[in-house]
Structure formats: structure tokens, C-alpha cells
Short mmCIF file of C-alpha atoms and ligand atoms in Angstrom, two decimals:
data_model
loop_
_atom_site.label_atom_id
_atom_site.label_comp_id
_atom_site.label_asym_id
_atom_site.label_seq_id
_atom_site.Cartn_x
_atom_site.Cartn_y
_atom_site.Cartn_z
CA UNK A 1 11.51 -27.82 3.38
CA UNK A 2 12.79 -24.48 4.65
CA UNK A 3 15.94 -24.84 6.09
CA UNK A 4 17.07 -21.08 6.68
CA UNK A 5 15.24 -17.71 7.35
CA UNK A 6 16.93 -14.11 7.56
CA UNK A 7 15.79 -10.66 7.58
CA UNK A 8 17.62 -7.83 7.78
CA UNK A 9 16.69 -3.92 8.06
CA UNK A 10 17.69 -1.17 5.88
CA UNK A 11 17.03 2.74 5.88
CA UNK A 12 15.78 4.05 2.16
CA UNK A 13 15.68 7.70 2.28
CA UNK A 14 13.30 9.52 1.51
CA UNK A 15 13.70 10.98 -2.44
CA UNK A 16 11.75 14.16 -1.82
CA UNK A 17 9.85 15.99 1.27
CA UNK A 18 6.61 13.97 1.96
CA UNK A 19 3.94 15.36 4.06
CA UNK A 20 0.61 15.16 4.87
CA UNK A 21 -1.73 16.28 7.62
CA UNK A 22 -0.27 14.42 10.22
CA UNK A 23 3.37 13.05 9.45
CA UNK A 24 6.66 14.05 7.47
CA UNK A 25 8.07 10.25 5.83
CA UNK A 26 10.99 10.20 7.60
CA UNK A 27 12.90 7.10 6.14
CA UNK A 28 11.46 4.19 4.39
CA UNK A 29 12.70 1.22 7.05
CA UNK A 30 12.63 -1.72 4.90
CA UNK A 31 12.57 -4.82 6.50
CA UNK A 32 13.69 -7.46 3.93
CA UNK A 33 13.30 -11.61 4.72
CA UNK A 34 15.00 -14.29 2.98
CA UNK A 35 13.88 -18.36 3.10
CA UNK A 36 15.80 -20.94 1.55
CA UNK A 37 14.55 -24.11 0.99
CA UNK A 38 16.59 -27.55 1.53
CA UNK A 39 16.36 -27.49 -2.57
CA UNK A 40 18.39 -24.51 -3.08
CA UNK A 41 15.60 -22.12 -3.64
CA UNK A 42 15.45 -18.81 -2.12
CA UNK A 43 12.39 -16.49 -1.60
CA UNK A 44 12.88 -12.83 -0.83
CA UNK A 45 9.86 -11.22 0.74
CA UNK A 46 9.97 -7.22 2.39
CA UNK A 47 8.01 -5.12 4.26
CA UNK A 48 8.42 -1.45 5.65
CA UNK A 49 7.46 1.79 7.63
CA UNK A 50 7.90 5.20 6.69
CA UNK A 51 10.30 5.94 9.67
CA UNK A 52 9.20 4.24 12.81
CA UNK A 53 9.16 0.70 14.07
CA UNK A 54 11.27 -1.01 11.87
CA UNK A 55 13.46 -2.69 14.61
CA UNK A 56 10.76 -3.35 16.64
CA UNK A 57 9.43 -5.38 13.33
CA UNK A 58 13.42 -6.88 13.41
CA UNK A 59 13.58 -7.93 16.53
CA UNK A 60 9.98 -10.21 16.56
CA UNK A 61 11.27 -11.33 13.32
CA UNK A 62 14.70 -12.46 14.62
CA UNK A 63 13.33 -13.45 18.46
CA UNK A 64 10.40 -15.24 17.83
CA UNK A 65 8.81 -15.46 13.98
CA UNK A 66 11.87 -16.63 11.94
CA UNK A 67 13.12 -20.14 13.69
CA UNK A 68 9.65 -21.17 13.66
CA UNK A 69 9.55 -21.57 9.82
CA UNK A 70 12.57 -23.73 9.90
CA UNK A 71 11.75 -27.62 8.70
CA UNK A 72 8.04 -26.04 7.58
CA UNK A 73 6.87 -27.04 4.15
CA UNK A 74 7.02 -23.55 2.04
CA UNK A 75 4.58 -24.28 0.23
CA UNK A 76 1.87 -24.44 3.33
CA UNK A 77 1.22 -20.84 3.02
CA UNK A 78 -2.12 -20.62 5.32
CA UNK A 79 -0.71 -23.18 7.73
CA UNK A 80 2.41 -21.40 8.35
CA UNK A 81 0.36 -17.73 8.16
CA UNK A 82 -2.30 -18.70 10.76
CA UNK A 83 1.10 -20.37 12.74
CA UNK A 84 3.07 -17.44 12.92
CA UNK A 85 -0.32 -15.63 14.08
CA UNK A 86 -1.66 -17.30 16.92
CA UNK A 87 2.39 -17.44 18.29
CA UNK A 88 2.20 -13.79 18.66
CA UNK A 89 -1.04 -13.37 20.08
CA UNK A 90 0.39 -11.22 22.56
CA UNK A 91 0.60 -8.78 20.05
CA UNK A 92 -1.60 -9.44 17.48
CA UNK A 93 -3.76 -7.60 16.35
CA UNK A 94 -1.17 -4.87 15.44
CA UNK A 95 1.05 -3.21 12.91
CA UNK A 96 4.42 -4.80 13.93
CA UNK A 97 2.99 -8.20 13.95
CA UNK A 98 1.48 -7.94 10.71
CA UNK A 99 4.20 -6.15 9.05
CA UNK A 100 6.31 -9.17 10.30
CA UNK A 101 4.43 -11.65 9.07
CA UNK A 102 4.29 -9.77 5.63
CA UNK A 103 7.78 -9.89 5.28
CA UNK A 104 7.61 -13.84 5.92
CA UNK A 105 4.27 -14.26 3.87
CA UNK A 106 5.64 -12.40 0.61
CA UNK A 107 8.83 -14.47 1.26
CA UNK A 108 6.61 -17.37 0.91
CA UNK A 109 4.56 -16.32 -2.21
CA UNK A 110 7.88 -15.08 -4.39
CA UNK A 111 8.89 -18.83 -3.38
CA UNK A 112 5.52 -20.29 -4.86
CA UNK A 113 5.76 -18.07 -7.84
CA UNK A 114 9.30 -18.96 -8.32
CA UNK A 115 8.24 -23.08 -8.62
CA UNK A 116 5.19 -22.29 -10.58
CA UNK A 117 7.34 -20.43 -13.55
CA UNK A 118 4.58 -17.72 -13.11
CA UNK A 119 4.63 -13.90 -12.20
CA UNK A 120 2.38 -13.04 -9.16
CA UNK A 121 -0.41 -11.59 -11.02
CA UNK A 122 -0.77 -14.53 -12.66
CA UNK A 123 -0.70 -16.91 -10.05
CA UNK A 124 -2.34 -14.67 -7.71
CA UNK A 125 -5.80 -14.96 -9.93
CA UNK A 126 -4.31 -13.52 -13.76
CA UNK A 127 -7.25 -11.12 -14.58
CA UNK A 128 -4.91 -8.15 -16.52
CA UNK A 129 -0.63 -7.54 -16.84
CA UNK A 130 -1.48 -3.41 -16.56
CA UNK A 131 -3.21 -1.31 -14.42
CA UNK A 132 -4.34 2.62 -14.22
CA UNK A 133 -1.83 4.62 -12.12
CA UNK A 134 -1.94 8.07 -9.92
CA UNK A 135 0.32 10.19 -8.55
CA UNK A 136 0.74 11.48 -4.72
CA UNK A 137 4.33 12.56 -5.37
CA UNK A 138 3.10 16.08 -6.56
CA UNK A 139 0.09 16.71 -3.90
CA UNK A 140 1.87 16.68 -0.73
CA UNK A 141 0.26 19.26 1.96
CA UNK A 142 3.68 21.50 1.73
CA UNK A 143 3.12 21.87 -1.74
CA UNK A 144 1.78 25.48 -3.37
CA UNK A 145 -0.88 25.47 -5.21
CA UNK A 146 1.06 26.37 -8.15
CA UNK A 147 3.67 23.44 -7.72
CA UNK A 148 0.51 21.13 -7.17
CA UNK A 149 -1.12 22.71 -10.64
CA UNK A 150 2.61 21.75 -12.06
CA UNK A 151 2.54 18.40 -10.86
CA UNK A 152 -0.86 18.04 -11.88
CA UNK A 153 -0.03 18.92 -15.52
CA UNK A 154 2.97 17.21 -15.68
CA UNK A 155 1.28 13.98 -14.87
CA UNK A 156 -1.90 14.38 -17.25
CA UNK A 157 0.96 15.07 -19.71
CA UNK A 158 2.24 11.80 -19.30
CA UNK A 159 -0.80 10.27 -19.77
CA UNK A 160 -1.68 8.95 -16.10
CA UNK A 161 -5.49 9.35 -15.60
CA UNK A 162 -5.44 10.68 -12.04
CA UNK A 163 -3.67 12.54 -9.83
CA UNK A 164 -3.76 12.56 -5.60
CA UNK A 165 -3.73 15.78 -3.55
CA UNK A 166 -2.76 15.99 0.28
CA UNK A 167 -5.76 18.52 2.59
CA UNK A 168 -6.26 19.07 6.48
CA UNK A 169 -5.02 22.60 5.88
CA UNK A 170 -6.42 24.94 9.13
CA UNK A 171 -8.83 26.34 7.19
CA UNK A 172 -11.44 24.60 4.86
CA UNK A 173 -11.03 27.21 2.22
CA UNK A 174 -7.25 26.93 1.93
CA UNK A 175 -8.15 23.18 1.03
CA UNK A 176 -11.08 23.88 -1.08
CA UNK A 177 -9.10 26.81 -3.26
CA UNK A 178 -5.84 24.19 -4.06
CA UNK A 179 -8.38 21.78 -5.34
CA UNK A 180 -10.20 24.10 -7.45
CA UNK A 181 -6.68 25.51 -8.99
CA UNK A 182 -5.69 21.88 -9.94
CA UNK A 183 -9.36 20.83 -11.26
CA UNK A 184 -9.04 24.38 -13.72
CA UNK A 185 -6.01 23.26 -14.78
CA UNK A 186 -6.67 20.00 -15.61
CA UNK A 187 -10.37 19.94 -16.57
CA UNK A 188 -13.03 17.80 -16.11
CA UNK A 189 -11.25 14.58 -17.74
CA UNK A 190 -8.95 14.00 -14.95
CA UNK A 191 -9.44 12.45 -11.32
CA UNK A 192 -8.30 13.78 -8.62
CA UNK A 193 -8.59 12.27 -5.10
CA UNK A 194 -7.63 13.76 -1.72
CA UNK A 195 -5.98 12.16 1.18
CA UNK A 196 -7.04 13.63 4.80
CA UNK A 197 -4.43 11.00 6.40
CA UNK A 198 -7.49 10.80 9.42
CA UNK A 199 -6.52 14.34 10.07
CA UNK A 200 -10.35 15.38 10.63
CA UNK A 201 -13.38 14.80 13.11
CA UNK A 202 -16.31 13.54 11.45
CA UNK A 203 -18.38 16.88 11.63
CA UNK A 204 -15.20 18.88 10.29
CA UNK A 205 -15.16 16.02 7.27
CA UNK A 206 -18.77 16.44 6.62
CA UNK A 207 -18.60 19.53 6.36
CA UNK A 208 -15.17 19.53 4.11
CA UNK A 209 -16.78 17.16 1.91
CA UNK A 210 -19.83 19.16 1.35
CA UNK A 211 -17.31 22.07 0.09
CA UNK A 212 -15.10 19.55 -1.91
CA UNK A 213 -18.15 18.00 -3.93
CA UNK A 214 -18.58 20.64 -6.19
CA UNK A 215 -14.73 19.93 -7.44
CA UNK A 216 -15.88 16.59 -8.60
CA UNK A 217 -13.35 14.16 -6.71
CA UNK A 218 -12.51 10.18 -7.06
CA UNK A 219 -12.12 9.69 -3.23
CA UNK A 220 -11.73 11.25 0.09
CA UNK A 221 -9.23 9.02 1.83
CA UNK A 222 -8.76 8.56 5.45
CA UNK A 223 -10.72 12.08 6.00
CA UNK A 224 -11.06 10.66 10.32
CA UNK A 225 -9.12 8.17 12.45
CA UNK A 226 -8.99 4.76 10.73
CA UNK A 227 -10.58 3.12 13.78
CA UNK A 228 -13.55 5.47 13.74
CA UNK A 229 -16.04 3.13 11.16
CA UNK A 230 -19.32 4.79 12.54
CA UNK A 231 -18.01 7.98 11.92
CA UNK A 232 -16.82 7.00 8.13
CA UNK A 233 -20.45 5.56 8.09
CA UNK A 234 -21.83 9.10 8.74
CA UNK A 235 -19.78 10.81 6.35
CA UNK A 236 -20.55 8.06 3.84
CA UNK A 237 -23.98 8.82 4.04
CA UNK A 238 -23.29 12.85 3.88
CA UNK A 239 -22.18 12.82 0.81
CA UNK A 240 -21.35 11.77 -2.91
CA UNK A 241 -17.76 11.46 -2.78
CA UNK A 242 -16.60 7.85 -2.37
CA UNK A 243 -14.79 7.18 0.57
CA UNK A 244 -11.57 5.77 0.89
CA UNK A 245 -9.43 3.77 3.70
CA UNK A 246 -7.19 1.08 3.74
CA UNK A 247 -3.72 2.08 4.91
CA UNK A 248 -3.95 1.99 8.76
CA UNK A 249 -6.21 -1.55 8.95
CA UNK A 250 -4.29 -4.31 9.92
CA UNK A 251 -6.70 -7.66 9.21
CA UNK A 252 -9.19 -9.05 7.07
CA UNK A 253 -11.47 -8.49 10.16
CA UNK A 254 -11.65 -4.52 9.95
CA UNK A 255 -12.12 -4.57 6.20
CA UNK A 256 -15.59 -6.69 7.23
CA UNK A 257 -16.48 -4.36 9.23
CA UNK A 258 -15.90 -1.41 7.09
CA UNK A 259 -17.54 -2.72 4.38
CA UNK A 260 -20.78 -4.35 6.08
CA UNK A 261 -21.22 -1.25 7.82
CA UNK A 262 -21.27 0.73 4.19
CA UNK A 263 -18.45 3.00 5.82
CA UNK A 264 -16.11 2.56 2.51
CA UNK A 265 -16.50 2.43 -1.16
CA UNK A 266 -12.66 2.04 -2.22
CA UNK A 267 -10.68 -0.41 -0.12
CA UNK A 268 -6.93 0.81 0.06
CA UNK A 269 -5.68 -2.68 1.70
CA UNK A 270 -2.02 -2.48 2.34
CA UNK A 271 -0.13 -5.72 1.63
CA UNK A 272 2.54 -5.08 4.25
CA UNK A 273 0.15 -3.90 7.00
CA UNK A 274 -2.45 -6.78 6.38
CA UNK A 275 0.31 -9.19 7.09
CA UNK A 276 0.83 -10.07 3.19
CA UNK A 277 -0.41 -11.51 -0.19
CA UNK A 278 -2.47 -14.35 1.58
CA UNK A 279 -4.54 -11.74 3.96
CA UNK A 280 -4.59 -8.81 0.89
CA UNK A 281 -6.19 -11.19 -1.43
CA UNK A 282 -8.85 -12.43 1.02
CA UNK A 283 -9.78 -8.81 1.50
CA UNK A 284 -9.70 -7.74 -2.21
CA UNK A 285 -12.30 -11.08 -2.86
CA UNK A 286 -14.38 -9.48 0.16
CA UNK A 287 -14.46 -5.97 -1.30
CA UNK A 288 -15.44 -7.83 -4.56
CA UNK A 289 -18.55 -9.59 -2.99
CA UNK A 290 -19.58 -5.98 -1.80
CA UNK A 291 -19.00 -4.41 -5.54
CA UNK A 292 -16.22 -2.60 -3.74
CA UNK A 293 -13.12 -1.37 -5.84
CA UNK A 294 -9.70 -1.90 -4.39
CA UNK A 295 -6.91 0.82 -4.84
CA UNK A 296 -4.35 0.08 -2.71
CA UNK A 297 -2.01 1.89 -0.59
CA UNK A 298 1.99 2.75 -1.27
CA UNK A 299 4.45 -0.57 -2.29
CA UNK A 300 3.47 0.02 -6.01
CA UNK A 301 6.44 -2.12 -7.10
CA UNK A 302 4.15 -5.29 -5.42
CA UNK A 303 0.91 -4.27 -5.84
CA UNK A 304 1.03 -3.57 -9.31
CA UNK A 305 0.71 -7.18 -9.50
CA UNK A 306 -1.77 -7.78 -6.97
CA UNK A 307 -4.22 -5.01 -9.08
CA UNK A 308 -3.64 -6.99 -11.98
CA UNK A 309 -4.72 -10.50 -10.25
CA UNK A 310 -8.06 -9.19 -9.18
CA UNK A 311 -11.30 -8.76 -11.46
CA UNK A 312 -12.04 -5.45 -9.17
CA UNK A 313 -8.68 -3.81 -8.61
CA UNK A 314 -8.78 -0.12 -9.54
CA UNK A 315 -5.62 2.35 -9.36
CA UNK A 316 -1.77 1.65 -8.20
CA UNK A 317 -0.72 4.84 -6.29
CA UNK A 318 2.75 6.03 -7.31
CA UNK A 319 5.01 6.47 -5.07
CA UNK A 320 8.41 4.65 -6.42
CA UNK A 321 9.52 2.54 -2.80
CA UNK A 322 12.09 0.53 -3.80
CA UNK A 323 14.55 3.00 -6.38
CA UNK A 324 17.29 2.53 -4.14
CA UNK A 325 17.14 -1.13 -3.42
CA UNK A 326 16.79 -2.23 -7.43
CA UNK A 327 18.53 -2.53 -10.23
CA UNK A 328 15.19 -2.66 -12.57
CA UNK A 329 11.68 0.11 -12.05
CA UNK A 330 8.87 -0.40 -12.14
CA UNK A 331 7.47 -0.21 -15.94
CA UNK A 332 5.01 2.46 -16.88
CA UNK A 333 3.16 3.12 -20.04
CA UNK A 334 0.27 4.66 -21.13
CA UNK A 335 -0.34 6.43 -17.69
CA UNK A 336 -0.48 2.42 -16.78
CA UNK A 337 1.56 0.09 -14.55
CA UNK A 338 2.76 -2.92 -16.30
CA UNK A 339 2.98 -6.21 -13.86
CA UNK A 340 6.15 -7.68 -14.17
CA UNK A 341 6.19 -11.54 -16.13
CA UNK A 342 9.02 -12.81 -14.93
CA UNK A 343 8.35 -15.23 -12.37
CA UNK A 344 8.08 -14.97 -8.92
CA UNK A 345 7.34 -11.05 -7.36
CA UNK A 346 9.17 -9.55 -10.08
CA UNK A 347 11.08 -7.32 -8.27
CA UNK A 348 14.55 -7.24 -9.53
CA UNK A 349 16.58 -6.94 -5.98
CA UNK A 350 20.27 -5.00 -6.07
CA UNK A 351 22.32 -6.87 -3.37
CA UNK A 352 24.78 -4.71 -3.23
CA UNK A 353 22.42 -1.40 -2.47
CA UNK A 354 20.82 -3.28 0.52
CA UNK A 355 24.30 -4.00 1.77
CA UNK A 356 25.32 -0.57 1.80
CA UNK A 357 21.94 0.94 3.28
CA UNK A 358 21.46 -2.23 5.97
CA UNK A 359 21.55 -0.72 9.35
CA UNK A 360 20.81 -3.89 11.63
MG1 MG B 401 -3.26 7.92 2.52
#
């Protein structure tokens, strides 16, 4: 029986300049919950934002998500889920909401994983412990196309298989001639995806695409506004490159719809902005019933795990979230992603650190 529930807020900064089309990260706001059960066990769940909202997430955590867990069986995961839902249905459907319940759901699953003796991708279905990984960290949009060639290098070097590169520059050219300076460099035996971050209207992204095919990409993510599925449809249907989105859907719902309507062919499901593990894993089982891959977006030091439960997980982005709030990295080898075994989410929290950066 749960007998507490706590979540504080603390500000990660950033560990280099991030930017895309549309946004500079400008803090990682990491909301972290803790439940203790009347047995002495605690879970530790955590969500985040790259710079905005994070209180707002706080405050419907403290005011009205949190006291409703208390004297709840933990281990009633969809029950307390669908609960914690339908009590903010004033604001639901919606990022805070769901990144609030993701801090609560995770809570819940570290707690299960904890009692079973099992790491997450284990008891979240067990299908690999290691998964492909790309970098972002070297393609963001401020980058030169010499320092994205570098990064480029340095990560085929390493071994990863794949590297991610930031576009939406004014002109399609610009765009086109940084892509075709990284693909020389690395060759054919690399993949490289680009990110759009919905910068784009649909004709703009047709056409972009068109121009971007002969570089031979993996995916063109989030190339319009996430809420725009006819328009990804369209696109979709323009052209050869898969299309990619994920990051700014917030329920199980709009991953239906994307996929039915044939509008994406790699499903980037976020586990904090779904609202956790329970809604993430009901989407990656969808996007398996489709023959849909699912690369998901940011928190690699969670999702590494959740890639490795599912029979059609594909890539772990890299983009290290949690440095500065851990004592233990992630593990990489191989240009892989290694799923942690010990039980529970494996993330290996420093107390201390998330004392000194809390900020409410
Ligand atoms: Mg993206």
C-alpha cells in the first residue's frame, strides 16, 4: 500500500548549445517523484521539459495527482493510470498532464521492477539487453558544416551506426549542401536522419524531401506541426524517405491515428510525454501490429530499456539527460546501448546532485 508520494523539481543545465529550427534547450526541468510503500519500498520515477513548464507539472503533481495515490495498491498500475487520468480531465489531453502522470507511472513501474528482482527490459517484454544508438549531439542547426562532418566522423569512429542532423535552414540548399558534406564524409554505410522539429509547411517539406532523397536518409522527423497528420500523410506519399514523429504526441490515441492514416513509418513515442511506461508500451505493440519501427525520442537513460523490451524497437537517440543527476552512465558499446540488469529502472540516482540542483 502506498503510504507517501513526493516530487520535487530540479534545473539540469544544459551541457552544450542545443538548437533546432524552432527552440534553444534552455534547461532540462526534471521533475522527479518518489512512492513509498507501507513495506518500506521506495520507487523513484522522473519526468522533464527542456526549459518550460516544469512547475506547472509541480504544482498538479503536488495539488491534485500525488494524495490521490496514497492507500492505492502500487501494484494496480492501469487502475491507478486511468485514475489519475480521468481526475484531470480538465486538462487532459495535454503535455503537463501527461508528463505528470509519467513521473507517477515510472514511479510505479521502478516499484514493480524492484519486487520482481528484474530490470525493466525484462519485465517490460525481455526481447534484447542492447540496442543500436545515434547521435543528435553533433547535428544541431548552429552547427557548421564542418563541425557537423566532425561530429559525424567522430561518431562512425566509435562505432555508432547512425548519426542525426538538425535542417529548417531559410534556404533549402543550405540544408541540402550540410547533408551532402556529412554523407561524403561518411559514405554510404552510415545513416543519417534529419530532424525538421515541425519547422516546415507541408508543400515546403515536399519539396525539401524531394531534394534530400538523393542523400539517402533514415528519417525525416517532425518535417510539419505534429498535429498536422493529413499533411504528414501527403508528404508520406511524396516520397521515399520514412517519416518520423513521436515527440510532441501526448496519447496512445494520436499514435492510432498517425499510423492508420499511413502518415508515419518510425514512431518516436516519448515515455514522459505519453504519460509513461504503461501508455509507451501500448503504443510500441500498436506500431508493431502496423510493421512500424519505434525509435524513440530523448530520455535514453529509460528508453534504452524500453527498446530492448520490444520485438520492433529500432534506435536510442543519444542525448545523455541525466549526467548531472547520477552517479552511474549509461553503458555503451559497440555503437550499442546496453539496458541496465539491475533491477528496477536501472538508473543509478545521486541524492546529493538533486539536492543541490532542486529549485522547488
Ligand atoms: Mg526531434
Amino acid at each position: 500500500m502506498i503510504i507517501q508520494a513526493t516530487a520535487v523539481l530540479a534545473d539540469v543545465p544544459v551541457e552544450t548549445l542545443r538548437t533546432d529550427a524552432i527552440q534553444t534547450f534552455l534547461k532540462q526541468e526534471t521533475i522527479v517523484v518518489d512512492i513509498v510503500t507501507d513495506d518500506g519500498a521506495v520507487g523513484r520515477g522522473y519526468s522533464y521539459t527542456i526549459g518550460t513548464g516544469g512547475t506547472a507539472v509541480l504544482a498538479l503533481l503536488r495539488d491534485n495527482l500525488l494524495d490521490r495515490l496514497i492507500g492505492r495498491d502500487s501494484r494496480d498500475i492501469e487502475a491507478i493510470w486511468r485514475d489519475l487520468l480521468f481526475s484531470t480531465r480538465a486538462t487532459a489531453v495535454g503535455a503537463i498532464t501527461s508528463l505528470a502522470l509519467a513521473a507517477v507511472d515510472t514511479a510505479l513501474w521502478d516499484l514493480r521492477a524492484l519486487r520482481a528482482g528484474l530490470p525493466l527490459w525484462r519485465l517490460a517484454g525481455g526481447f534484447r539487453d542492447r540496442v543500436p544508438l545515434y547521435d543528435t549531439e553533433g547535428g544541431w542547426l548552429h552547427l557548421s558544416s564542418d563541425e557537423l562532418v566532425k561530429g559525424a566522423l567522430a561518431s562512425k569512429k566509435a562505432g555508432w551506426p547512425g548519426v542525426k542532423l538538425k535542417v529548417g535552414k531559410p534556404r533549402p540548399g543550405e540544408d541540402l549542401e550540410r547533408l551532402a558534406a556529412v554523407r561524403a564524409a561518411v559514405g554510404d554505410d552510415h545513416d543519417i536522419m534529419v530532424d525538421a522539429n515541425q519547422a516546415l509547411t507541408t508543400a515546403e517539406a515536399i519539396r525539401r524531401a524531394k531534394l534530400f532523397e538523393q542523400v539517402g536518409l533514415g528519417w525525416f522527423e517532425e518535417p510539419v506541426p505534429a498535429d498536422d497528420i493529413s499533411g504528414h500523410a501527403a508528404l508520406a506519399a511524396a516520397t521515399s524517405i520514412p517519416i518520423a514523429v513521436g515527440e510532441s504526441l501526448y496519447s496512445i490515441s494520436h499514435f492510432r491515428e498517425y499510423l492508420a492514416a499511413r502518415a508515419a513509418s518510425v514512431i518516436q513515442v516519448d515515455v514522459a510525454r505519453v504519460g509513461g511506461i504503461t501508455p509507451w508500451l501500448k503504443v510500441a505493440h500498436t506500431a508493431e501490429a502496423f510493421n512500424v519501427v519505434v525509435c524513440p525520442h530523448f530520455l535514453m537513460e529509460l528508453h534504452v530499456s524500453l527498446v530492448a523490451a520490444i520485438p520492433n524497437g529500432g534506435y536510442v537517440e543519444h542525448i545523455p539527460q541525466l549526467r548531472a543527476l547520477t552517479r552511474a552512465e549509461m553503458e555503451i558499446a559497440d555503437g550499442h546501448a546496453i539496458a541496465p540488469q539491475t533491477p528496477g529502472l536501472g538508473i543509478d540516482w545521486n541524492d546529493d546532485a538533486l539536492d543541490d540542483l532542486r529549485v522547488a
